[in-house]
Amino acid sequence: LRAFCLQVVSHPRFETCVIAIIMLSSLALALDTPNASRSEGEERALVYAEWTFTILFTAELLLKVVALGLVRTPRAYLKSWWNLLDALLVATSWMSRAAGLVSGTTIPKRFLDMLRALRLMRALRPLR
């Protein structure tokens, strides 16, 4: 399994696909402006897009962790600052998704908006 995951994450097209997903995710975040009047269909599409991107970025994280190891290998996932940032962003995405599922949540909306804004940091990744 590790050899397969390493083959996937080492492929040149893998990083290209990840960058394309980051760009699409950034576009979706830009479209999801507060206080914008959207139809129910547009709102639903944005929610599906957020879930899709969260799942895709989680799959990327898991593939890299299996391929590289988490901590104790020479190229371990958590030894890279960019991967640490990605892990933080995936965690905040899941926290935001979970909070959105809980009706009557006591988590302030401003905090959830801040978590979503942190995901824009992923757009910095192509600069590495």
Short mmCIF file of C-alpha atoms in Angstrom, two decimals:
data_model
loop_
_atom_site.label_atom_id
_atom_site.label_comp_id
_atom_site.label_asym_id
_atom_site.label_seq_id
_atom_site.Cartn_x
_atom_site.Cartn_y
_atom_site.Cartn_z
CA LEU A 1 0.00 0.00 0.00
CA ARG A 2 2.82 2.40 0.91
CA ALA A 3 4.59 1.74 -2.41
CA PHE A 4 1.38 2.46 -4.34
CA CYS A 5 0.72 5.69 -2.41
CA LEU A 6 4.35 6.77 -2.93
CA GLN A 7 3.99 6.12 -6.64
CA VAL A 8 0.82 8.25 -6.73
CA VAL A 9 2.17 11.22 -4.74
CA SER A 10 5.48 11.16 -6.64
CA HIS A 11 3.82 11.34 -10.02
CA PRO A 12 4.22 14.80 -11.65
CA ARG A 13 0.51 14.97 -12.45
CA PHE A 14 -0.42 14.51 -8.79
CA GLU A 15 0.94 17.92 -7.79
CA THR A 16 -0.61 19.47 -10.92
CA CYS A 17 -4.00 18.05 -9.94
CA VAL A 18 -3.60 19.28 -6.36
CA ILE A 19 -2.74 22.80 -7.59
CA ALA A 20 -5.81 22.75 -9.88
CA ILE A 21 -8.01 21.68 -6.95
CA ILE A 22 -6.50 24.48 -4.81
CA MET A 23 -7.35 27.00 -7.51
CA LEU A 24 -10.93 25.73 -7.81
CA SER A 25 -11.29 25.72 -4.02
CA SER A 26 -10.03 29.31 -3.86
CA LEU A 27 -12.53 30.29 -6.54
CA ALA A 28 -15.36 28.66 -4.59
CA LEU A 29 -14.28 30.50 -1.43
CA ALA A 30 -14.23 33.78 -3.37
CA LEU A 31 -17.75 33.14 -4.64
CA ASP A 32 -19.00 32.40 -1.13
CA THR A 33 -19.10 35.99 0.07
CA PRO A 34 -21.05 36.92 3.20
CA ASN A 35 -24.38 38.65 2.75
CA ALA A 36 -24.52 37.74 -0.95
CA SER A 37 -27.97 36.98 -2.25
CA ARG A 38 -27.89 33.51 -3.77
CA SER A 39 -30.54 31.18 -5.01
CA GLU A 40 -31.13 27.94 -3.15
CA GLY A 41 -29.41 26.07 -5.97
CA GLU A 42 -26.31 28.26 -5.79
CA GLU A 43 -26.17 27.85 -2.03
CA ARG A 44 -26.48 24.08 -2.36
CA ALA A 45 -23.74 24.01 -5.04
CA LEU A 46 -21.37 25.91 -2.74
CA VAL A 47 -22.07 23.51 0.13
CA TYR A 48 -21.43 20.50 -2.14
CA ALA A 49 -18.24 22.15 -3.42
CA GLU A 50 -16.98 22.71 0.15
CA TRP A 51 -17.64 19.08 1.03
CA THR A 52 -15.98 17.90 -2.18
CA PHE A 53 -12.86 19.99 -1.57
CA THR A 54 -12.66 18.88 2.06
CA ILE A 55 -12.80 15.23 0.99
CA LEU A 56 -10.24 15.74 -1.81
CA PHE A 57 -7.77 17.52 0.47
CA THR A 58 -8.26 14.84 3.12
CA ALA A 59 -7.52 12.16 0.50
CA GLU A 60 -4.34 14.04 -0.47
CA LEU A 61 -3.29 14.19 3.20
CA LEU A 62 -3.95 10.48 3.74
CA LEU A 63 -2.11 9.47 0.55
CA LYS A 64 0.93 11.50 1.62
CA VAL A 65 0.88 10.20 5.20
CA VAL A 66 0.76 6.59 4.00
CA ALA A 67 3.44 7.25 1.37
CA LEU A 68 5.84 9.32 3.47
CA GLY A 69 5.01 8.27 7.01
CA LEU A 70 3.65 10.65 9.60
CA VAL A 71 6.63 11.54 11.82
CA ARG A 72 9.38 8.95 12.12
CA THR A 73 10.63 8.54 8.53
CA PRO A 74 13.25 10.74 6.85
CA ARG A 75 10.66 12.43 4.58
CA ALA A 76 7.78 12.23 7.07
CA TYR A 77 4.65 14.22 6.31
CA LEU A 78 4.84 16.38 9.43
CA LYS A 79 8.50 17.33 8.84
CA SER A 80 7.44 19.73 6.08
CA TRP A 81 6.03 23.14 7.05
CA TRP A 82 3.80 23.12 3.98
CA ASN A 83 2.35 19.76 5.00
CA LEU A 84 1.81 21.05 8.55
CA LEU A 85 -0.12 23.96 7.04
CA ASP A 86 -2.13 21.55 4.89
CA ALA A 87 -2.92 19.38 7.91
CA LEU A 88 -4.09 22.46 9.84
CA LEU A 89 -6.28 23.52 6.93
CA VAL A 90 -7.79 20.06 6.54
CA ALA A 91 -8.54 19.99 10.28
CA THR A 92 -10.18 23.43 10.15
CA SER A 93 -12.20 22.34 7.12
CA TRP A 94 -13.53 19.35 9.03
CA MET A 95 -14.26 21.49 12.10
CA SER A 96 -16.19 23.89 9.90
CA ARG A 97 -18.07 21.01 8.22
CA ALA A 98 -18.89 19.44 11.60
CA ALA A 99 -20.11 22.74 13.03
CA GLY A 100 -22.31 23.22 10.00
CA LEU A 101 -23.95 19.84 10.63
CA VAL A 102 -24.80 20.61 14.26
CA SER A 103 -28.05 22.50 14.48
CA GLY A 104 -28.21 25.10 17.21
CA THR A 105 -24.42 25.12 17.50
CA THR A 106 -22.94 27.43 20.11
CA ILE A 107 -19.86 28.08 17.95
CA PRO A 108 -19.92 31.76 16.98
CA LYS A 109 -20.38 32.43 13.27
CA ARG A 110 -17.35 34.73 13.29
CA PHE A 111 -15.17 31.84 14.44
CA LEU A 112 -16.47 29.63 11.63
CA ASP A 113 -15.86 32.44 9.13
CA MET A 114 -12.30 32.74 10.44
CA LEU A 115 -11.75 29.01 9.92
CA ARG A 116 -12.97 29.34 6.36
CA ALA A 117 -10.73 32.33 5.76
CA LEU A 118 -7.72 30.29 6.94
CA ARG A 119 -8.35 27.96 4.04
CA LEU A 120 -7.33 30.77 1.69
CA MET A 121 -3.79 30.18 2.94
CA ARG A 122 -3.82 27.04 0.80
CA ALA A 123 -3.59 29.35 -2.23
CA LEU A 124 -0.03 30.16 -1.11
CA ARG A 125 1.06 26.60 -1.71
CA PRO A 126 1.97 27.00 -5.41
CA LEU A 127 4.55 29.58 -4.28
CA ARG A 128 6.74 26.96 -2.56
#
